[in-house]
Amino acid sequence: MPHFTVVPVEDNSPYAYDSLEGINWVDYRDTGQGYPGHGDTVSSDGHGNHKEDSPFLNSNESSAKKNDFYDKNLALFEEELDIRPKVSSLLSRLVSYTNVTQGAKEHEEAENADASRRNVPESPNMGTLMGVYLPCLQNIFGVILFLRLTWIVGMAGVVQSFIIVVMCCACTMLTAISMSAIATNGVVPAGGAYFMISRSLGPEFGGAVGLCFYLGTTFAAAMYILGAVEIFLKYLVPQAEIFQSTDMHGGDTAMLNNMRVYGSICLSLMAVVVFVGVKYVNKLASLFLICVMISILSIYVGAVKSSFHPPEFPICMLGNRTLVWDRFDTCAKTVMEGNATVPSQLWRKFCGSGNATSLQCDDSYFNENNVTQIQGIPGLSSGVIRDNMWANYLDKGQILEKASMAAVDARGAIENFGLYVSADIATSFTLLVGIFFPSSTGIMAGSNRSGDLKDAQRSIPVGTILAIATTSLVYMSSVVLFGGCIEGVVLRDKFGDAVRKNLVVGTLSWPSPWVIVVGSFFSTVGAGLQSLTGAPRLLQAIAKDNIIPFLRVFGHSKANGEPTWALLLTGFIAELGILIASLDMVAPILSMFFLMCYLFVNLACAVQTLLRTPNWRPRFKYYHWALSFLGMSMCLALMFISSWYYAIVAMGIAGVIYKYIEYQGAEKEWGDGIRGLSLSAARYALLRLEAGPPHTKNWRPQLLVLLKLDEDLHVKYPRLLTFASQLKAGKGLTIVGSVIQGNFLDSYGETQAAEQAIKNMMEIEKVKGFCQAVVAAKVREGITHLIQSCGLGGMKHNTVVMGWPYGWRQSEDPRAWKTFINTVRCITAAHLALMVPKNVSFYPSNHERFTDGHIDVWWIVHDGGMLMLLPFLLKQHKVWRKCKMRIFTVAQMDDNSIQMKKDLATFLYQLRIEAEVEVVEMHDSDISAYTYERTLMMEQRSQMLRQMRLSNAERDREAQLVKDRHSMIRMGSLYSDEEEDSLEAEAAKIQMTWTVEKCEAEKRMRTNAPENFRELISIKPDQSNVRRMHTAVKLNEVIVNRSHDARLVLLNMPGPPRNTDGDENYMEFLEVLTEGLERVLLVRGGGREVITIYS
């Protein structure tokens, strides 16, 4: 093994830097000042919470050592240490990171009067049992277990009840597996399900599902309060009813009104408790959990005891109908008083007191059937499970009957209906699913406490899955025990009317029904308090993320951190649930919201797994995308099974919130899976598009708009973007490009500023697309780069939009029109289409509307049908919608103009384009003097400019020397007209050494000047130029005559000459062709058909 010798190295003081090049050293690191030039690697949201887009968790540099930025061994990196910290610094920050949950702990600290003293947060120390398992049990077990599970078993039977329980528990178990994968994929701060969904699926999904989760939690508070009030009024203090029923049929209405009054009072008291001190709610949580555990334990003990000693809870039956026992004292028609048989109280209820002596009754059913008494709790060994195995759904108002008992079918008196136990609502399998599902929710309790856990990535999966397994076992065993111990008519008796107003599940418990009544009351009150505590904090977390602007007010809190405004809104929404006043109607509502939340948890896990994003590395390994999709499918199925209309409403609410956040433009970047999904979908689509060029039917102009920026990086002609937005209407591809002249190393910041200016202008002009600014030594080269490289794969531009070089005649610098013509040549060589809007400043804005007028198309040569397609696309926009389309074509002497018009009309009919058709005849005519004069002036001007730019042979040689010297320095530069022009300009300024020969040559040149002028006067125009000018003049006359009042004129753009010597003449031809027209769009096709008559 090699030996190492450690040699101490003398550490120099930082003040040694004072001698370096006169630098005055100022050490900012141990003072409270910020370090100059040091960019904080972690941005803050203004509330002390570090944003997730930062690669580092903490960036407090005030505690850094003095050698953090200046270390001899890291001298190569010292200029970057402010943005790329040392590994040791990063690790120390990661170790010291803590995420304190939004619970009572920090609120108690916030109440400390000494604001300057900061309490150091204690390190999390909760394990799996206390931190996850027990809180999940407390949240899952609740009001449905005690108040509705026996009724569900009675109505659905043991088999279907077992199916309901398995479906709901399987759904939550699959969701828990997905949630465990997400929760163990890094640190999960307080926020639970909302945090996981929003950071996995993006702000739009996060906001939508977060609000659904909030509404579910709020309605859960309403459900728990209604359950507590039901226990209070039905089983604890029935005398406290304010509204009394005046007849047998008004009981339901009176009960609902009582629920509303007491529910509102209970909600107000709970809200005050939450507002005053959350710490008391959290401290009482363990007490409420103990109540739940004792109650469940008493049920199991009672069920076992019933097998050998059933409790005494008799029920009274008339024939096979169940009677409400608390309305009479004895279950018999007659009773013995002394030696006499007299009518019982039951007989008087049915028959009245009029004919008591004859013992005759007007109620036929009462006369024909006997009154019997059977055992309400036969016990586990009685075999009653055979009767309770199958479903027995009832309609509203249907009397509870025991099918195995004999009865004479006779008509009873309607006024005696209230003496029978009847169904208060119509039941079905789907309804019972919606009512039961809330009893399986609450699985997020562990993830909500992640900040308090010692090892959250281990505790959350283990604790949550064990809690769901435990509760599922309890629910499934309870279904079997209830079906095997309790008589069917008692199970179907929701409020225990047949067993003297006792809670049905309480009749099975040991040692007394009061154990269940008191325990369930306290557990529902505790669960309601927990929901009222959690819901406002969830809303506050959503509001602080600032993705829904109108919720910002709910992000504020009082001094100790209590979200006051969020609590008020939560109370208001919970009050709406309480006004419904029916536990059975509120439960399906919150089922919808929780199912939607669970659906998106599964979707988040599936998306992340399938995308295989690099950051997706959960410690929990027992997950699979198929399980997540199964869980998602089950959530969606349960939503529509339980209540299809509630499901549509819940999805509609989530959809509206999603579109609202999308419309507002969520600026959050959380590295979510939907963005990764979009990238994968885009990649797949791009690869598909690479298969070949699009069919003619699918062709649409994919634009590359070439913009010019001024010195201040402002867009010079914004109406080019306006025209692009009107043409595209948000469809297809639009790329806006610009060229900045200079060196990329020096102009990067300028490029970013230019792109931002273009983006701002695109947003103003409503152009949906991308922008790209490139830096090039020459503008011409930059434009060529854009034409070649913009786009990706199959999503490349096929059409270029560029502005007209205004003022090219007045400018002595030929680069403007040379760049224009070179760009036209490059576009033609690339087989791209070209559009040049001339006089673009006169084009309409997006706010203008043309109520009439024409779009005129002058179809002179066919180049793929672009001229037909462009007006049709423009007319899709509201600016041009009212304009009519006219198509002109030119007929020569040997053409049959009448037949041409018919053929063109037929062609447009087959193209499904509505337009007027006109054929303009252009007769052969002699070239006019005006045309000849115009051509002559054009050539004289060109010759004069050429003589001004060119010099004699001596100057050419001097310029060549300068050029050679420059080429030695700039080997990489390419020859271009711009470079030639600039070098010629420099050559004119060079100080030359005069010789005798040079002096003589200069004299000769001066004496030849008049000869040059005479040569200029005597020049004769080229015949090809005269012909071209003649065409331009004649076409311009015809176009101005027919289309002078048109809103827009579309015209074939002639191609540039093959010989570059005639470039300047080409510009003159285009000017003559478009003279006198207000708005002209010069169009040049890309060499392929873009429109077809076929479907």
PDB file of C-alpha atoms in Angstrom, residues 376-600:
ATOM      1  CA  GLY A 376     -82.759  -8.646  16.732  1.00  0.00           C
ATOM      2  CA  ILE A 377     -79.274 -10.066  17.422  1.00  0.00           C
ATOM      3  CA  PRO A 378     -79.527 -13.830  16.887  1.00  0.00           C
ATOM      4  CA  GLY A 379     -75.756 -14.234  17.231  1.00  0.00           C
ATOM      5  CA  LEU A 380     -72.874 -15.524  15.217  1.00  0.00           C
ATOM      6  CA  SER A 381     -73.898 -19.163  15.502  1.00  0.00           C
ATOM      7  CA  SER A 382     -77.538 -18.667  14.525  1.00  0.00           C
ATOM      8  CA  GLY A 383     -77.048 -19.039  10.760  1.00  0.00           C
ATOM      9  CA  VAL A 384     -78.742 -15.708  10.041  1.00  0.00           C
ATOM     10  CA  ILE A 385     -75.990 -14.994   7.518  1.00  0.00           C
ATOM     11  CA  ARG A 386     -77.865 -17.175   5.021  1.00  0.00           C
ATOM     12  CA  ASP A 387     -80.762 -14.696   5.035  1.00  0.00           C
ATOM     13  CA  ASN A 388     -78.426 -11.705   4.804  1.00  0.00           C
ATOM     14  CA  MET A 389     -76.283 -13.044   1.976  1.00  0.00           C
ATOM     15  CA  TRP A 390     -78.108 -11.373  -0.923  1.00  0.00           C
ATOM     16  CA  ALA A 391     -79.243  -7.855  -1.688  1.00  0.00           C
ATOM     17  CA  ASN A 392     -82.614  -6.440  -0.657  1.00  0.00           C
ATOM     18  CA  TYR A 393     -82.786  -2.954  -2.151  1.00  0.00           C
ATOM     19  CA  LEU A 394     -85.808  -0.826  -1.296  1.00  0.00           C
ATOM     20  CA  ASP A 395     -87.623   2.132  -2.789  1.00  0.00           C
ATOM     21  CA  LYS A 396     -88.317   5.211  -0.746  1.00  0.00           C
ATOM     22  CA  GLY A 397     -91.207   4.623   1.653  1.00  0.00           C
ATOM     23  CA  GLN A 398     -91.135   0.834   1.271  1.00  0.00           C
ATOM     24  CA  ILE A 399     -91.786  -1.013   4.548  1.00  0.00           C
ATOM     25  CA  LEU A 400     -89.038  -3.290   5.913  1.00  0.00           C
ATOM     26  CA  GLU A 401     -90.255  -6.896   5.665  1.00  0.00           C
ATOM     27  CA  LYS A 402     -88.766 -10.239   6.682  1.00  0.00           C
ATOM     28  CA  ALA A 403     -89.265 -12.453   3.661  1.00  0.00           C
ATOM     29  CA  SER A 404     -89.051 -15.748   5.554  1.00  0.00           C
ATOM     30  CA  MET A 405     -92.017 -14.910   7.819  1.00  0.00           C
ATOM     31  CA  ALA A 406     -95.565 -15.805   6.769  1.00  0.00           C
ATOM     32  CA  ALA A 407     -98.020 -12.939   6.360  1.00  0.00           C
ATOM     33  CA  VAL A 408    -101.489 -12.360   4.926  1.00  0.00           C
ATOM     34  CA  ASP A 409    -101.399  -9.737   2.207  1.00  0.00           C
ATOM     35  CA  ALA A 410    -104.091  -7.248   3.087  1.00  0.00           C
ATOM     36  CA  ARG A 411    -104.490  -3.525   2.666  1.00  0.00           C
ATOM     37  CA  GLY A 412    -103.602  -1.466   5.697  1.00  0.00           C
ATOM     38  CA  ALA A 413    -104.756   1.994   6.655  1.00  0.00           C
ATOM     39  CA  ILE A 414    -102.548   4.757   5.257  1.00  0.00           C
ATOM     40  CA  GLU A 415    -102.669   6.712   8.503  1.00  0.00           C
ATOM     41  CA  ASN A 416    -100.873   3.844  10.271  1.00  0.00           C
ATOM     42  CA  PHE A 417     -97.887   3.984   7.906  1.00  0.00           C
ATOM     43  CA  GLY A 418     -95.759   5.786  10.519  1.00  0.00           C
ATOM     44  CA  LEU A 419     -95.918   2.752  12.838  1.00  0.00           C
ATOM     45  CA  TYR A 420     -93.855   0.705  10.386  1.00  0.00           C
ATOM     46  CA  VAL A 421     -90.102   0.980   9.808  1.00  0.00           C
ATOM     47  CA  SER A 422     -89.665   2.167   6.208  1.00  0.00           C
ATOM     48  CA  ALA A 423     -86.857   3.179   3.905  1.00  0.00           C
ATOM     49  CA  ASP A 424     -86.147   6.902   3.929  1.00  0.00           C
ATOM     50  CA  ILE A 425     -84.368   6.861   0.524  1.00  0.00           C
ATOM     51  CA  ALA A 426     -84.315   4.615  -2.519  1.00  0.00           C
ATOM     52  CA  THR A 427     -81.247   2.411  -2.483  1.00  0.00           C
ATOM     53  CA  SER A 428     -79.121   0.813  -5.167  1.00  0.00           C
ATOM     54  CA  PHE A 429     -75.655  -0.628  -5.531  1.00  0.00           C
ATOM     55  CA  THR A 430     -74.306   2.569  -7.084  1.00  0.00           C
ATOM     56  CA  LEU A 431     -75.695   4.748  -4.299  1.00  0.00           C
ATOM     57  CA  LEU A 432     -74.133   2.566  -1.621  1.00  0.00           C
ATOM     58  CA  VAL A 433     -70.737   2.742  -3.347  1.00  0.00           C
ATOM     59  CA  GLY A 434     -70.848   6.532  -3.184  1.00  0.00           C
ATOM     60  CA  ILE A 435     -71.891   6.511   0.477  1.00  0.00           C
ATOM     61  CA  PHE A 436     -69.257   3.977   1.564  1.00  0.00           C
ATOM     62  CA  PHE A 437     -66.233   5.329  -0.304  1.00  0.00           C
ATOM     63  CA  PRO A 438     -65.498   8.226   2.135  1.00  0.00           C
ATOM     64  CA  SER A 439     -64.848   5.600   4.823  1.00  0.00           C
ATOM     65  CA  SER A 440     -61.819   4.416   2.854  1.00  0.00           C
ATOM     66  CA  THR A 441     -60.328   7.884   2.337  1.00  0.00           C
ATOM     67  CA  GLY A 442     -57.789   9.491   4.628  1.00  0.00           C
ATOM     68  CA  ILE A 443     -54.740   7.741   3.206  1.00  0.00           C
ATOM     69  CA  MET A 444     -52.928  11.066   2.726  1.00  0.00           C
ATOM     70  CA  ALA A 445     -52.500  11.676   6.462  1.00  0.00           C
ATOM     71  CA  GLY A 446     -48.992  10.248   6.455  1.00  0.00           C
ATOM     72  CA  SER A 447     -47.747  12.252   3.493  1.00  0.00           C
ATOM     73  CA  ASN A 448     -49.213  15.403   5.048  1.00  0.00           C
ATOM     74  CA  ARG A 449     -46.945  14.895   8.070  1.00  0.00           C
ATOM     75  CA  SER A 450     -43.783  14.216   6.087  1.00  0.00           C
ATOM     76  CA  GLY A 451     -42.018  17.151   7.733  1.00  0.00           C
ATOM     77  CA  ASP A 452     -42.315  15.532  11.181  1.00  0.00           C
ATOM     78  CA  LEU A 453     -41.062  12.100  10.158  1.00  0.00           C
ATOM     79  CA  LYS A 454     -37.594  10.856  10.992  1.00  0.00           C
ATOM     80  CA  ASP A 455     -37.373   8.876   7.751  1.00  0.00           C
ATOM     81  CA  ALA A 456     -40.300   9.925   5.564  1.00  0.00           C
ATOM     82  CA  GLN A 457     -39.192   7.862   2.586  1.00  0.00           C
ATOM     83  CA  ARG A 458     -39.452   4.689   4.634  1.00  0.00           C
ATOM     84  CA  SER A 459     -42.312   5.551   6.974  1.00  0.00           C
ATOM     85  CA  ILE A 460     -44.833   6.840   4.423  1.00  0.00           C
ATOM     86  CA  PRO A 461     -45.077   3.672   2.270  1.00  0.00           C
ATOM     87  CA  VAL A 462     -44.923   1.221   5.186  1.00  0.00           C
ATOM     88  CA  GLY A 463     -47.298   3.137   7.455  1.00  0.00           C
ATOM     89  CA  THR A 464     -49.852   4.003   4.762  1.00  0.00           C
ATOM     90  CA  ILE A 465     -50.030   0.524   3.232  1.00  0.00           C
ATOM     91  CA  LEU A 466     -50.244  -1.128   6.662  1.00  0.00           C
ATOM     92  CA  ALA A 467     -53.015   1.286   7.669  1.00  0.00           C
ATOM     93  CA  ILE A 468     -55.011   0.512   4.517  1.00  0.00           C
ATOM     94  CA  ALA A 469     -54.460  -3.224   5.022  1.00  0.00           C
ATOM     95  CA  THR A 470     -55.657  -2.929   8.632  1.00  0.00           C
ATOM     96  CA  THR A 471     -58.753  -0.879   7.802  1.00  0.00           C
ATOM     97  CA  SER A 472     -59.589  -3.101   4.828  1.00  0.00           C
ATOM     98  CA  LEU A 473     -59.407  -6.150   7.087  1.00  0.00           C
ATOM     99  CA  VAL A 474     -61.634  -4.431   9.654  1.00  0.00           C
ATOM    100  CA  TYR A 475     -64.194  -3.425   7.024  1.00  0.00           C
ATOM    101  CA  MET A 476     -64.314  -6.842   5.361  1.00  0.00           C
ATOM    102  CA  SER A 477     -64.555  -8.678   8.681  1.00  0.00           C
ATOM    103  CA  SER A 478     -67.215  -6.208   9.869  1.00  0.00           C
ATOM    104  CA  VAL A 479     -69.321  -6.961   6.792  1.00  0.00           C
ATOM    105  CA  VAL A 480     -69.191 -10.682   7.586  1.00  0.00           C
ATOM    106  CA  LEU A 481     -69.794 -10.139  11.329  1.00  0.00           C
ATOM    107  CA  PHE A 482     -72.754  -7.820  10.785  1.00  0.00           C
ATOM    108  CA  GLY A 483     -74.303 -10.206   8.289  1.00  0.00           C
ATOM    109  CA  GLY A 484     -73.698 -13.182  10.589  1.00  0.00           C
ATOM    110  CA  CYS A 485     -74.911 -11.643  13.875  1.00  0.00           C
ATOM    111  CA  ILE A 486     -77.721  -9.176  13.191  1.00  0.00           C
ATOM    112  CA  GLU A 487     -81.211  -9.807  11.842  1.00  0.00           C
ATOM    113  CA  GLY A 488     -81.759  -8.524   8.276  1.00  0.00           C
ATOM    114  CA  VAL A 489     -84.607  -6.127   9.075  1.00  0.00           C
ATOM    115  CA  VAL A 490     -82.482  -4.590  11.827  1.00  0.00           C
ATOM    116  CA  LEU A 491     -79.569  -4.168   9.419  1.00  0.00           C
ATOM    117  CA  ARG A 492     -81.853  -2.371   6.969  1.00  0.00           C
ATOM    118  CA  ASP A 493     -83.156  -0.142   9.770  1.00  0.00           C
ATOM    119  CA  LYS A 494     -80.891   2.897   9.307  1.00  0.00           C
ATOM    120  CA  PHE A 495     -81.758   4.714  12.550  1.00  0.00           C
ATOM    121  CA  GLY A 496     -82.502   1.750  14.832  1.00  0.00           C
ATOM    122  CA  ASP A 497     -86.254   2.385  15.098  1.00  0.00           C
ATOM    123  CA  ALA A 498     -86.940  -1.325  15.482  1.00  0.00           C
ATOM    124  CA  VAL A 499     -84.547  -1.694  18.451  1.00  0.00           C
ATOM    125  CA  ARG A 500     -85.932   1.171  20.538  1.00  0.00           C
ATOM    126  CA  LYS A 501     -83.919   3.942  18.809  1.00  0.00           C
ATOM    127  CA  ASN A 502     -80.584   2.308  19.563  1.00  0.00           C
ATOM    128  CA  LEU A 503     -77.614   2.671  17.214  1.00  0.00           C
ATOM    129  CA  VAL A 504     -77.681  -0.606  15.277  1.00  0.00           C
ATOM    130  CA  VAL A 505     -73.951  -1.270  15.524  1.00  0.00           C
ATOM    131  CA  GLY A 506     -74.223  -0.430  19.219  1.00  0.00           C
ATOM    132  CA  THR A 507     -76.611  -3.311  19.795  1.00  0.00           C
ATOM    133  CA  LEU A 508     -73.794  -5.708  18.883  1.00  0.00           C
ATOM    134  CA  SER A 509     -71.095  -4.048  20.998  1.00  0.00           C
ATOM    135  CA  TRP A 510     -70.011  -5.090  24.449  1.00  0.00           C
ATOM    136  CA  PRO A 511     -70.480  -4.181  27.262  1.00  0.00           C
ATOM    137  CA  SER A 512     -73.023  -1.502  26.326  1.00  0.00           C
ATOM    138  CA  PRO A 513     -74.315   0.328  23.226  1.00  0.00           C
ATOM    139  CA  TRP A 514     -73.187   3.551  24.877  1.00  0.00           C
ATOM    140  CA  VAL A 515     -69.555   2.606  24.199  1.00  0.00           C
ATOM    141  CA  ILE A 516     -70.190   2.944  20.464  1.00  0.00           C
ATOM    142  CA  VAL A 517     -72.460   5.972  20.757  1.00  0.00           C
ATOM    143  CA  VAL A 518     -70.051   8.029  22.863  1.00  0.00           C
ATOM    144  CA  GLY A 519     -66.957   6.785  21.022  1.00  0.00           C
ATOM    145  CA  SER A 520     -68.400   7.468  17.582  1.00  0.00           C
ATOM    146  CA  PHE A 521     -69.588  10.921  18.658  1.00  0.00           C
ATOM    147  CA  PHE A 522     -66.137  11.970  19.821  1.00  0.00           C
ATOM    148  CA  SER A 523     -64.429  10.419  16.803  1.00  0.00           C
ATOM    149  CA  THR A 524     -66.713  12.303  14.366  1.00  0.00           C
ATOM    150  CA  VAL A 525     -66.195  15.575  16.234  1.00  0.00           C
ATOM    151  CA  GLY A 526     -62.427  15.001  16.158  1.00  0.00           C
ATOM    152  CA  ALA A 527     -62.460  14.142  12.462  1.00  0.00           C
ATOM    153  CA  GLY A 528     -64.489  17.282  11.752  1.00  0.00           C
ATOM    154  CA  LEU A 529     -61.964  19.407  13.639  1.00  0.00           C
ATOM    155  CA  GLN A 530     -59.093  17.802  11.736  1.00  0.00           C
ATOM    156  CA  SER A 531     -60.797  18.539   8.401  1.00  0.00           C
ATOM    157  CA  LEU A 532     -61.486  22.151   9.399  1.00  0.00           C
ATOM    158  CA  THR A 533     -57.832  22.442  10.389  1.00  0.00           C
ATOM    159  CA  GLY A 534     -56.371  20.896   7.233  1.00  0.00           C
ATOM    160  CA  ALA A 535     -58.626  22.406   4.548  1.00  0.00           C
ATOM    161  CA  PRO A 536     -57.706  26.103   5.153  1.00  0.00           C
ATOM    162  CA  ARG A 537     -53.994  25.251   5.146  1.00  0.00           C
ATOM    163  CA  LEU A 538     -54.401  23.389   1.875  1.00  0.00           C
ATOM    164  CA  LEU A 539     -56.150  26.424   0.376  1.00  0.00           C
ATOM    165  CA  GLN A 540     -53.411  28.663   1.767  1.00  0.00           C
ATOM    166  CA  ALA A 541     -50.737  26.488   0.130  1.00  0.00           C
ATOM    167  CA  ILE A 542     -52.535  26.735  -3.231  1.00  0.00           C
ATOM    168  CA  ALA A 543     -52.940  30.502  -2.835  1.00  0.00           C
ATOM    169  CA  LYS A 544     -49.264  30.987  -1.936  1.00  0.00           C
ATOM    170  CA  ASP A 545     -48.221  29.123  -5.075  1.00  0.00           C
ATOM    171  CA  ASN A 546     -49.905  32.015  -6.905  1.00  0.00           C
ATOM    172  CA  ILE A 547     -51.209  29.912  -9.777  1.00  0.00           C
ATOM    173  CA  ILE A 548     -54.842  31.042  -9.310  1.00  0.00           C
ATOM    174  CA  PRO A 549     -54.856  34.851  -9.096  1.00  0.00           C
ATOM    175  CA  PHE A 550     -58.262  35.310  -7.465  1.00  0.00           C
ATOM    176  CA  LEU A 551     -57.190  33.108  -4.528  1.00  0.00           C
ATOM    177  CA  ARG A 552     -54.292  35.342  -3.519  1.00  0.00           C
ATOM    178  CA  VAL A 553     -56.227  36.874  -0.633  1.00  0.00           C
ATOM    179  CA  PHE A 554     -56.496  33.437   0.988  1.00  0.00           C
ATOM    180  CA  GLY A 555     -52.708  33.152   1.163  1.00  0.00           C
ATOM    181  CA  HIS A 556     -52.581  35.743   3.940  1.00  0.00           C
ATOM    182  CA  SER A 557     -52.599  34.708   7.564  1.00  0.00           C
ATOM    183  CA  LYS A 558     -52.604  36.297  10.986  1.00  0.00           C
ATOM    184  CA  ALA A 559     -49.501  36.772  13.131  1.00  0.00           C
ATOM    185  CA  ASN A 560     -49.275  33.171  14.321  1.00  0.00           C
ATOM    186  CA  GLY A 561     -49.720  31.740  10.828  1.00  0.00           C
ATOM    187  CA  GLU A 562     -53.428  30.891  11.030  1.00  0.00           C
ATOM    188  CA  PRO A 563     -55.061  31.261   7.581  1.00  0.00           C
ATOM    189  CA  THR A 564     -57.978  33.419   8.697  1.00  0.00           C
ATOM    190  CA  TRP A 565     -59.510  34.191   5.305  1.00  0.00           C
ATOM    191  CA  ALA A 566     -59.097  30.594   4.164  1.00  0.00           C
ATOM    192  CA  LEU A 567     -60.842  29.426   7.355  1.00  0.00           C
ATOM    193  CA  LEU A 568     -63.780  31.763   6.654  1.00  0.00           C
ATOM    194  CA  LEU A 569     -64.170  30.423   3.099  1.00  0.00           C
ATOM    195  CA  THR A 570     -63.885  26.852   4.367  1.00  0.00           C
ATOM    196  CA  GLY A 571     -66.608  27.536   6.929  1.00  0.00           C
ATOM    197  CA  PHE A 572     -68.864  29.014   4.253  1.00  0.00           C
ATOM    198  CA  ILE A 573     -68.465  26.010   1.908  1.00  0.00           C
ATOM    199  CA  ALA A 574     -68.914  23.567   4.803  1.00  0.00           C
ATOM    200  CA  GLU A 575     -72.122  25.414   5.698  1.00  0.00           C
ATOM    201  CA  LEU A 576     -73.425  24.702   2.196  1.00  0.00           C
ATOM    202  CA  GLY A 577     -72.835  21.006   2.846  1.00  0.00           C
ATOM    203  CA  ILE A 578     -74.597  21.241   6.197  1.00  0.00           C
ATOM    204  CA  LEU A 579     -77.623  22.911   4.600  1.00  0.00           C
ATOM    205  CA  ILE A 580     -78.005  19.760   2.494  1.00  0.00           C
ATOM    206  CA  ALA A 581     -78.563  18.181   5.920  1.00  0.00           C
ATOM    207  CA  SER A 582     -78.332  14.581   4.726  1.00  0.00           C
ATOM    208  CA  LEU A 583     -75.288  12.431   5.376  1.00  0.00           C
ATOM    209  CA  ASP A 584     -76.305  10.171   2.506  1.00  0.00           C
ATOM    210  CA  MET A 585     -76.325  13.078   0.029  1.00  0.00           C
ATOM    211  CA  VAL A 586     -73.109  14.749   1.208  1.00  0.00           C
ATOM    212  CA  ALA A 587     -71.044  11.526   1.138  1.00  0.00           C
ATOM    213  CA  PRO A 588     -71.215  11.029  -2.668  1.00  0.00           C
ATOM    214  CA  ILE A 589     -70.159  14.658  -3.203  1.00  0.00           C
ATOM    215  CA  LEU A 590     -66.921  14.311  -1.293  1.00  0.00           C
ATOM    216  CA  SER A 591     -66.434  10.856  -2.862  1.00  0.00           C
ATOM    217  CA  MET A 592     -66.240  12.590  -6.245  1.00  0.00           C
ATOM    218  CA  PHE A 593     -63.588  15.056  -5.144  1.00  0.00           C
ATOM    219  CA  PHE A 594     -61.456  12.452  -3.369  1.00  0.00           C
ATOM    220  CA  LEU A 595     -61.739  10.030  -6.291  1.00  0.00           C
ATOM    221  CA  MET A 596     -60.604  12.740  -8.677  1.00  0.00           C
ATOM    222  CA  CYS A 597     -57.639  13.494  -6.430  1.00  0.00           C
ATOM    223  CA  TYR A 598     -56.690   9.803  -6.234  1.00  0.00           C
ATOM    224  CA  LEU A 599     -57.140   9.464  -9.985  1.00  0.00           C
ATOM    225  CA  PHE A 600     -54.512  12.118 -10.596  1.00  0.00           C
TER     226      PHE A 600
END
